[in-house]
Amino acid sequence: MKQHIGIAGAGFAGAIMARELVESGKYRVTIYDERKHVAGNCFTERDAETDIMIHRYGPHIFNTSREDVWTYINKWGKFEPFINRVKAHTAKGVFSLPINLLTINQYYRKKLSPAEARDFVGTLADDSIKEPQNFEDQAMKYLGKDFYKNFFYGYTKKQWGVEPKELPASILKRLPVRFNYDDNYYDQKYQGIPTSGYTEIVRRILDHQDITIRLAQRLEPHMKNQFDHIFWSGPMDGYFKFQFGRLNYRTLKFERFVESGDFQGNPVINYCEEEVPYTRISEHKHFAPWEEHEKTVCFKEFSKFCGEDDTPYYPMRLEKDKVLLAKYTSLAEKEEKLTFIGRLGTYRYLDMHVVIGESLDLSKVCLSSDISTWPKFSCNPI
Ligand code: UDP
């Protein structure tokens, strides 16, 4: 008899675990999602009015340097090459992001070579900061006050709702600084957008006789005993009924509008000024330049504190969250037959490709070990 596995959440983390486990022939899976659809926050659908493929929970551009992750995802859907080139709308004009040689030369009205630009930015940087302790230190140490104020301070305050000093330096480290004209937002080897959308990919991953999908239904913690093991990709504190309090998240709200033709000439423009209430505008037809549409649909993105009834997006991981996280993690370590997976399950700021990589790695561990020894987490949350 096949062992029965329950999975909470039909995003990439849960879907890949489901598929890899059933492929072995030893397990059958029931996967639950409280939403009416699969694919979690990667959900895509055609906009009813314009027929443009939209990323309902914000733009998702697939990028990875892991060969196995790229091969895996391409097995489930066709990807078109796509390079994310973001523009920053600042008080001093519109510039190329991430900060690169074009940004430096245009912002400071110079004609520097790569080596000259490196030296020049070195003169702007605050070298009194030895070990950056937070986001602001990191920006001041490597870019100096002017770039920090105009590109990062306002955007980050809007995005996270706190002073950048309260945030870890790791958030800024996501963005490269380049002394050449490469304006690719990502430093990864592979990049693309699925032509039929992410939802279709997740649907295909889950399309297997030994996988039962239950949408608009929650896998509740008390149902654990109905299964031989469960994987939980919902919020970790939610599993424990928020008994120590809630981990803080940011949520996003989107304001949709339709125009004709081309609204902003680029898929994503970041609004770095503190006074502008939204963080960015995404124009989704530019994520699929191989398609043609007369109209265009755009989304203004507003970041807010995540209340009880909101969808959690970005784990904040403030100092107080880490204290709470340690308490939940020690409860999780004592739980039998349960593994926390993914962005919400392990309370980490993760991109899609990292989640996919972790589920592939975890499924290999599970398939080569006894179910009673399966790990408690896809990756240590602390
Ligand atoms: N950021 C910023 N200005 C920008 C873009 C990014 O200050 O124009 C900061 C901001 O704090 C953000 C972080 O850099 O949260 C990481 O940016 P990324 O684009 O990776 O964020 P994501 O696309 O995941 O929202």
Short mmCIF file of C-alpha atoms and ligand atoms in Angstrom, two decimals:
data_model
loop_
_atom_site.label_atom_id
_atom_site.label_comp_id
_atom_site.label_asym_id
_atom_site.label_seq_id
_atom_site.Cartn_x
_atom_site.Cartn_y
_atom_site.Cartn_z
CA MET A 1 0.00 0.00 0.00
CA LYS A 2 1.24 3.44 -0.90
CA GLN A 3 1.89 5.78 2.01
CA HIS A 4 -0.36 8.81 2.06
CA ILE A 5 1.26 12.25 2.16
CA GLY A 6 -0.62 15.49 2.86
CA ILE A 7 0.71 18.76 1.50
CA ALA A 8 -0.46 22.23 2.54
CA GLY A 9 -0.05 24.69 -0.31
CA ALA A 10 -0.04 24.11 -4.07
CA GLY A 11 2.73 26.57 -4.97
CA PHE A 12 6.05 25.42 -6.37
CA ALA A 13 7.33 24.12 -3.02
CA GLY A 14 4.37 21.79 -2.46
CA ALA A 15 3.75 20.84 -6.08
CA ILE A 16 7.31 19.68 -6.68
CA MET A 17 7.40 17.67 -3.46
CA ALA A 18 4.13 16.04 -4.52
CA ARG A 19 5.33 15.12 -7.99
CA GLU A 20 8.74 13.84 -6.97
CA LEU A 21 7.28 11.67 -4.22
CA VAL A 22 4.57 10.06 -6.36
CA GLU A 23 7.01 9.41 -9.20
CA SER A 24 8.75 6.91 -6.92
CA GLY A 25 5.59 4.76 -6.87
CA LYS A 26 5.78 4.52 -3.07
CA TYR A 27 3.52 7.42 -2.15
CA ARG A 28 0.19 9.03 -2.97
CA VAL A 29 -0.40 12.68 -2.21
CA THR A 30 -3.34 14.91 -1.34
CA ILE A 31 -2.43 18.54 -1.80
CA TYR A 32 -4.57 21.35 -0.39
CA ASP A 33 -4.69 25.03 -1.11
CA GLU A 34 -6.97 27.54 0.55
CA ARG A 35 -7.10 29.52 -2.69
CA LYS A 36 -9.22 28.51 -5.66
CA HIS A 37 -6.12 28.03 -7.80
CA VAL A 38 -2.73 26.31 -7.86
CA ALA A 39 0.67 28.03 -8.27
CA GLY A 40 0.57 30.18 -5.11
CA ASN A 41 1.96 33.66 -5.63
CA CYS A 42 3.38 32.66 -9.03
CA PHE A 43 -0.19 32.43 -10.35
CA THR A 44 -0.66 33.75 -13.88
CA GLU A 45 -3.82 34.08 -15.96
CA ARG A 46 -5.01 35.89 -19.07
CA ASP A 47 -6.54 39.27 -18.27
CA ALA A 48 -10.20 39.09 -19.30
CA GLU A 49 -10.26 42.55 -20.90
CA THR A 50 -6.92 42.63 -22.74
CA ASP A 51 -6.02 38.91 -23.03
CA ILE A 52 -2.53 39.75 -21.71
CA MET A 53 -0.92 37.14 -19.47
CA ILE A 54 -0.79 38.71 -16.02
CA HIS A 55 1.16 37.75 -12.94
CA ARG A 56 -1.61 38.32 -10.42
CA TYR A 57 0.61 38.51 -7.34
CA GLY A 58 3.32 40.65 -8.91
CA PRO A 59 5.96 40.07 -11.59
CA HIS A 60 7.81 36.76 -11.61
CA ILE A 61 10.80 36.49 -13.91
CA PHE A 62 12.37 33.10 -13.77
CA ASN A 63 16.13 33.19 -13.22
CA THR A 64 18.55 30.63 -11.89
CA SER A 65 22.14 29.47 -12.15
CA ARG A 66 21.29 25.93 -11.15
CA GLU A 67 21.46 23.68 -14.18
CA ASP A 68 19.15 21.07 -12.61
CA VAL A 69 16.53 23.68 -11.70
CA TRP A 70 16.55 25.14 -15.22
CA THR A 71 16.31 21.67 -16.80
CA TYR A 72 13.52 20.70 -14.43
CA ILE A 73 11.35 23.75 -15.03
CA ASN A 74 11.81 23.51 -18.80
CA LYS A 75 10.45 19.97 -18.65
CA TRP A 76 7.05 21.37 -17.69
CA GLY A 77 6.67 24.34 -20.00
CA LYS A 78 8.23 26.29 -22.84
CA PHE A 79 10.27 29.33 -21.82
CA GLU A 80 11.12 32.27 -24.03
CA PRO A 81 14.38 34.04 -23.28
CA PHE A 82 13.76 37.22 -21.29
CA ILE A 83 16.16 39.67 -19.65
CA ASN A 84 14.74 41.81 -16.89
CA ARG A 85 15.88 45.41 -17.38
CA VAL A 86 14.44 47.65 -14.71
CA LYS A 87 14.33 51.44 -14.68
CA ALA A 88 14.42 53.62 -11.58
CA HIS A 89 12.25 56.73 -11.46
CA THR A 90 14.07 59.10 -9.09
CA ALA A 91 13.93 62.76 -8.06
CA LYS A 92 16.81 63.39 -10.50
CA GLY A 93 15.38 61.53 -13.52
CA VAL A 94 14.91 58.02 -14.85
CA PHE A 95 17.95 55.74 -14.66
CA SER A 96 19.04 52.21 -15.37
CA LEU A 97 18.92 49.62 -12.54
CA PRO A 98 20.75 47.80 -11.03
CA ILE A 99 23.29 50.58 -10.67
CA ASN A 100 25.72 50.10 -13.54
CA LEU A 101 28.15 52.18 -15.57
CA LEU A 102 25.33 53.85 -17.52
CA THR A 103 23.61 54.82 -14.25
CA ILE A 104 26.82 56.20 -12.78
CA ASN A 105 27.77 58.17 -15.91
CA GLN A 106 24.31 59.55 -16.54
CA TYR A 107 23.53 60.36 -12.92
CA TYR A 108 26.82 62.22 -12.40
CA ARG A 109 27.05 63.48 -16.03
CA LYS A 110 30.40 61.79 -16.56
CA LYS A 111 32.08 59.59 -19.18
CA LEU A 112 33.96 57.22 -16.93
CA SER A 113 35.54 53.92 -17.91
CA PRO A 114 34.88 50.84 -15.72
CA ALA A 115 38.09 51.37 -13.73
CA GLU A 116 37.50 55.10 -13.35
CA ALA A 117 33.90 54.48 -12.23
CA ARG A 118 35.07 52.00 -9.60
CA ASP A 119 37.50 54.59 -8.22
CA PHE A 120 34.88 57.34 -8.41
CA VAL A 121 32.21 55.36 -6.54
CA GLY A 122 34.93 54.51 -4.01
CA THR A 123 35.25 58.25 -3.28
CA LEU A 124 31.47 58.51 -2.69
CA ALA A 125 31.33 55.59 -0.30
CA ASP A 126 31.43 55.99 3.46
CA ASP A 127 34.59 54.17 4.47
CA SER A 128 34.05 54.79 8.17
CA ILE A 129 31.69 51.78 8.04
CA LYS A 130 33.83 48.68 8.47
CA GLU A 131 31.28 45.88 8.91
CA PRO A 132 27.82 46.87 7.57
CA GLN A 133 25.27 45.99 10.24
CA ASN A 134 22.12 46.82 8.30
CA PHE A 135 20.66 47.88 4.94
CA GLU A 136 21.64 51.53 5.36
CA ASP A 137 25.24 50.72 6.32
CA GLN A 138 25.53 48.44 3.32
CA ALA A 139 24.30 51.17 0.94
CA MET A 140 26.42 53.93 2.52
CA LYS A 141 29.55 51.79 2.54
CA TYR A 142 29.37 50.74 -1.09
CA LEU A 143 27.43 53.51 -2.86
CA GLY A 144 27.49 56.64 -0.70
CA LYS A 145 24.75 58.96 0.45
CA ASP A 146 23.52 60.34 -2.89
CA PHE A 147 22.79 56.99 -4.53
CA TYR A 148 21.40 55.68 -1.24
CA LYS A 149 18.98 58.57 -0.79
CA ASN A 150 17.79 58.70 -4.38
CA PHE A 151 17.60 55.02 -5.32
CA PHE A 152 17.15 53.09 -2.08
CA TYR A 153 15.98 55.06 0.93
CA GLY A 154 12.47 56.02 -0.24
CA TYR A 155 11.79 52.77 -2.08
CA THR A 156 12.94 50.65 0.85
CA LYS A 157 10.94 52.64 3.39
CA LYS A 158 7.82 52.19 1.27
CA GLN A 159 8.55 48.54 0.57
CA TRP A 160 9.28 47.52 4.15
CA GLY A 161 7.49 50.20 6.22
CA VAL A 162 10.48 50.69 8.53
CA GLU A 163 13.71 52.69 8.47
CA PRO A 164 16.32 50.88 6.34
CA LYS A 165 18.56 50.84 9.44
CA GLU A 166 16.22 48.22 10.90
CA LEU A 167 16.61 45.90 7.92
CA PRO A 168 19.35 43.36 7.31
CA ALA A 169 22.14 44.20 4.82
CA SER A 170 21.26 40.97 2.98
CA ILE A 171 18.21 42.65 1.37
CA LEU A 172 20.42 45.12 -0.49
CA LYS A 173 22.90 42.40 -1.40
CA ARG A 174 20.20 40.97 -3.68
CA LEU A 175 21.03 43.76 -6.13
CA PRO A 176 24.38 43.85 -7.91
CA VAL A 177 26.39 47.04 -8.57
CA ARG A 178 28.21 46.86 -11.86
CA PHE A 179 31.06 48.83 -13.37
CA ASN A 180 30.10 47.92 -16.93
CA TYR A 181 27.03 48.54 -19.08
CA ASP A 182 25.30 45.27 -18.21
CA ASP A 183 21.79 46.24 -17.07
CA ASN A 184 20.46 42.71 -16.57
CA TYR A 185 18.68 42.85 -13.19
CA TYR A 186 19.86 39.36 -12.31
CA ASP A 187 23.28 37.79 -12.07
CA GLN A 188 22.04 34.31 -12.95
CA LYS A 189 23.01 32.08 -15.84
CA TYR A 190 19.47 31.33 -17.12
CA GLN A 191 16.47 33.63 -17.40
CA GLY A 192 13.09 33.35 -19.08
CA ILE A 193 9.31 33.61 -18.97
CA PRO A 194 6.98 30.65 -19.59
CA THR A 195 4.88 31.26 -22.70
CA SER A 196 1.81 29.57 -21.20
CA GLY A 197 2.33 31.01 -17.72
CA TYR A 198 3.38 29.55 -14.37
CA THR A 199 -0.08 28.24 -13.50
CA GLU A 200 0.02 25.88 -16.46
CA ILE A 201 3.43 24.60 -15.35
CA VAL A 202 2.19 23.86 -11.83
CA ARG A 203 -0.96 22.23 -13.23
CA ARG A 204 1.20 19.90 -15.30
CA ILE A 205 3.46 19.10 -12.36
CA LEU A 206 0.38 18.11 -10.36
CA ASP A 207 -1.26 16.16 -13.16
CA HIS A 208 -0.64 12.62 -11.93
CA GLN A 209 -2.96 9.75 -10.99
CA ASP A 210 -1.51 9.58 -7.47
CA ILE A 211 -2.01 13.28 -6.73
CA THR A 212 -5.39 14.55 -5.50
CA ILE A 213 -5.82 18.32 -5.56
CA ARG A 214 -8.16 19.98 -3.07
CA LEU A 215 -8.64 23.65 -3.84
CA ALA A 216 -10.40 26.19 -1.62
CA GLN A 217 -9.70 23.81 1.27
CA ARG A 218 -7.17 23.98 4.03
CA LEU A 219 -5.11 21.18 5.36
CA GLU A 220 -5.64 21.83 9.06
CA PRO A 221 -2.98 20.84 11.59
CA HIS A 222 -5.43 18.51 13.38
CA MET A 223 -5.72 16.48 10.13
CA LYS A 224 -2.09 15.39 10.43
CA ASN A 225 -3.04 11.98 11.77
CA GLN A 226 -4.89 11.14 8.55
CA PHE A 227 -1.51 11.05 6.80
CA ASP A 228 1.79 9.23 7.08
CA HIS A 229 3.57 12.59 6.82
CA ILE A 230 2.70 16.17 5.96
CA PHE A 231 4.58 18.98 4.25
CA TRP A 232 3.50 22.45 5.30
CA SER A 233 4.18 25.39 2.99
CA GLY A 234 1.82 27.76 4.81
CA PRO A 235 3.07 30.19 7.46
CA MET A 236 4.95 28.41 10.24
CA ASP A 237 3.28 30.49 12.98
CA GLY A 238 -0.12 29.66 11.45
CA TYR A 239 0.51 25.94 11.95
CA PHE A 240 0.96 26.64 15.66
CA LYS A 241 -2.16 28.85 15.85
CA PHE A 242 -0.03 31.97 16.40
CA GLN A 243 0.36 30.94 20.04
CA PHE A 244 3.43 33.15 20.61
CA GLY A 245 2.18 35.98 18.38
CA ARG A 246 2.46 36.68 14.66
CA LEU A 247 5.57 36.81 12.51
CA ASN A 248 5.59 40.07 10.55
CA TYR A 249 5.11 40.13 6.82
CA ARG A 250 4.58 42.77 4.17
CA THR A 251 1.68 42.33 1.82
CA LEU A 252 1.07 43.92 -1.59
CA LYS A 253 -1.97 45.63 -3.04
CA PHE A 254 -2.30 46.23 -6.75
CA GLU A 255 -4.14 48.98 -8.58
CA ARG A 256 -4.97 47.84 -12.10
CA PHE A 257 -5.42 50.17 -15.05
CA VAL A 258 -5.76 49.72 -18.78
CA GLU A 259 -4.41 52.03 -21.48
CA SER A 260 -3.96 51.67 -25.19
CA GLY A 261 -0.58 51.04 -26.83
CA ASP A 262 2.47 51.30 -24.64
CA PHE A 263 2.10 52.95 -21.23
CA GLN A 264 5.67 53.08 -19.93
CA GLY A 265 7.89 51.36 -22.51
CA ASN A 266 9.31 48.85 -20.03
CA PRO A 267 8.04 45.88 -18.00
CA VAL A 268 8.97 47.37 -14.60
CA ILE A 269 9.64 50.91 -13.45
CA ASN A 270 10.55 51.42 -9.80
CA TYR A 271 9.43 54.65 -8.15
CA CYS A 272 12.18 55.44 -5.70
CA GLU A 273 10.78 58.72 -4.38
CA GLU A 274 9.34 58.50 -0.89
CA GLU A 275 6.45 60.84 -1.80
CA VAL A 276 5.09 58.53 -4.55
CA PRO A 277 2.82 56.10 -2.68
CA TYR A 278 3.50 53.03 -4.83
CA THR A 279 6.82 51.21 -5.23
CA ARG A 280 6.60 50.21 -8.86
CA ILE A 281 4.44 49.92 -11.94
CA SER A 282 4.50 46.70 -13.94
CA GLU A 283 3.25 46.62 -17.51
CA HIS A 284 2.58 42.98 -18.13
CA LYS A 285 2.52 42.79 -21.90
CA HIS A 286 6.22 43.63 -21.85
CA PHE A 287 6.86 40.34 -20.03
CA ALA A 288 5.75 38.62 -23.25
CA PRO A 289 7.29 40.64 -26.11
CA TRP A 290 6.57 37.73 -28.46
CA GLU A 291 2.83 38.49 -28.21
CA GLU A 292 0.91 41.38 -29.73
CA HIS A 293 -1.83 43.30 -27.94
CA GLU A 294 -3.46 46.61 -28.76
CA LYS A 295 -4.31 47.46 -25.19
CA THR A 296 -1.98 47.35 -22.23
CA VAL A 297 -2.68 46.44 -18.61
CA CYS A 298 -0.56 47.84 -15.79
CA PHE A 299 -0.43 47.43 -12.04
CA LYS A 300 0.66 49.97 -9.48
CA GLU A 301 2.14 48.10 -6.54
CA PHE A 302 1.60 49.27 -2.97
CA SER A 303 3.36 47.62 -0.08
CA LYS A 304 1.57 47.40 3.27
CA PHE A 305 1.88 45.79 6.64
CA CYS A 306 0.29 42.34 6.43
CA GLY A 307 -2.76 42.11 8.67
CA GLU A 308 -4.56 38.93 9.73
CA ASP A 309 -6.75 38.80 6.63
CA ASP A 310 -4.06 39.77 4.11
CA THR A 311 -1.88 37.55 1.95
CA PRO A 312 1.66 37.34 3.34
CA TYR A 313 4.37 38.14 0.77
CA TYR A 314 7.68 39.29 2.21
CA PRO A 315 8.89 37.95 5.57
CA MET A 316 10.24 40.98 7.45
CA ARG A 317 12.67 39.12 9.70
CA LEU A 318 13.12 42.04 12.08
CA GLU A 319 14.92 41.35 15.35
CA LYS A 320 11.61 40.75 17.16
CA ASP A 321 10.58 38.31 14.41
CA LYS A 322 13.76 36.34 14.85
CA VAL A 323 13.02 35.92 18.57
CA LEU A 324 9.54 34.63 17.71
CA LEU A 325 10.88 32.48 14.90
CA ALA A 326 13.28 30.76 17.28
CA LYS A 327 10.33 29.82 19.51
CA TYR A 328 8.28 28.43 16.63
CA THR A 329 11.29 26.61 15.24
CA SER A 330 11.86 24.82 18.51
CA LEU A 331 8.20 23.73 18.53
CA ALA A 332 8.57 22.54 14.94
CA GLU A 333 11.59 20.47 15.83
CA LYS A 334 9.50 18.51 18.32
CA GLU A 335 6.71 17.73 15.83
CA GLU A 336 6.56 14.25 14.36
CA LYS A 337 5.63 13.47 10.73
CA LEU A 338 5.85 17.09 9.63
CA THR A 339 8.19 19.11 7.37
CA PHE A 340 8.01 22.87 6.88
CA ILE A 341 8.87 23.94 3.35
CA GLY A 342 9.10 27.02 1.16
CA ARG A 343 9.00 30.78 1.74
CA LEU A 344 6.19 30.83 4.33
CA GLY A 345 6.96 27.49 5.96
CA THR A 346 10.52 28.55 6.74
CA TYR A 347 9.89 32.33 6.92
CA ARG A 348 12.60 33.32 4.43
CA TYR A 349 12.75 35.84 1.55
CA LEU A 350 13.06 33.32 -1.27
CA ASP A 351 12.86 33.57 -5.04
CA MET A 352 11.07 30.91 -7.08
CA HIS A 353 14.21 29.19 -8.26
CA VAL A 354 15.50 28.78 -4.70
CA VAL A 355 12.20 27.23 -3.60
CA ILE A 356 12.28 24.86 -6.57
CA GLY A 357 15.90 23.91 -5.88
CA GLU A 358 15.12 23.23 -2.23
CA SER A 359 12.12 21.04 -3.06
CA LEU A 360 14.20 19.05 -5.53
CA ASP A 361 16.93 18.59 -2.93
CA LEU A 362 14.48 17.71 -0.17
CA SER A 363 12.63 15.19 -2.31
CA LYS A 364 15.92 13.41 -3.02
CA VAL A 365 16.65 13.23 0.71
CA CYS A 366 13.14 11.90 1.40
CA LEU A 367 13.29 9.31 -1.37
CA SER A 368 16.55 7.95 -0.07
CA SER A 369 15.61 7.77 3.61
CA ASP A 370 13.00 6.24 5.89
CA ILE A 371 9.87 8.36 6.35
CA SER A 372 10.41 8.45 10.12
CA THR A 373 13.67 10.36 9.60
CA TRP A 374 12.48 12.98 7.10
CA PRO A 375 13.82 16.48 7.88
CA LYS A 376 11.78 19.04 9.82
CA PHE A 377 12.57 21.85 7.35
CA SER A 378 13.49 22.27 3.69
CA CYS A 379 16.21 24.60 5.01
CA ASN A 380 17.04 25.88 8.48
CA PRO A 381 14.76 28.91 9.08
CA ILE A 382 17.08 30.60 11.60
N1 UDP B 1 15.44 48.37 -3.67
C1 UDP B 1 15.46 49.75 -3.62
N2 UDP B 1 15.22 50.45 -4.77
C2 UDP B 1 14.96 49.85 -5.94
C3 UDP B 1 14.95 48.44 -6.00
C4 UDP B 1 15.19 47.73 -4.83
O1 UDP B 1 15.64 50.33 -2.56
O2 UDP B 1 14.73 50.54 -6.93
C5 UDP B 1 15.71 47.62 -2.41
C6 UDP B 1 14.40 47.35 -1.66
O3 UDP B 1 14.67 47.40 -0.27
C7 UDP B 1 14.06 45.95 -2.08
C8 UDP B 1 15.44 45.30 -2.19
O4 UDP B 1 16.26 46.36 -2.70
O5 UDP B 1 13.24 45.29 -1.13
C9 UDP B 1 15.51 44.08 -3.06
O6 UDP B 1 15.03 44.41 -4.35
P1 UDP B 1 14.39 43.33 -5.32
O7 UDP B 1 14.18 43.98 -6.62
O8 UDP B 1 15.22 42.10 -5.26
O9 UDP B 1 12.98 43.07 -4.63
P2 UDP B 1 11.74 42.14 -5.13
O10 UDP B 1 11.70 42.15 -6.63
O11 UDP B 1 11.97 40.79 -4.52
O12 UDP B 1 10.56 42.86 -4.53
#
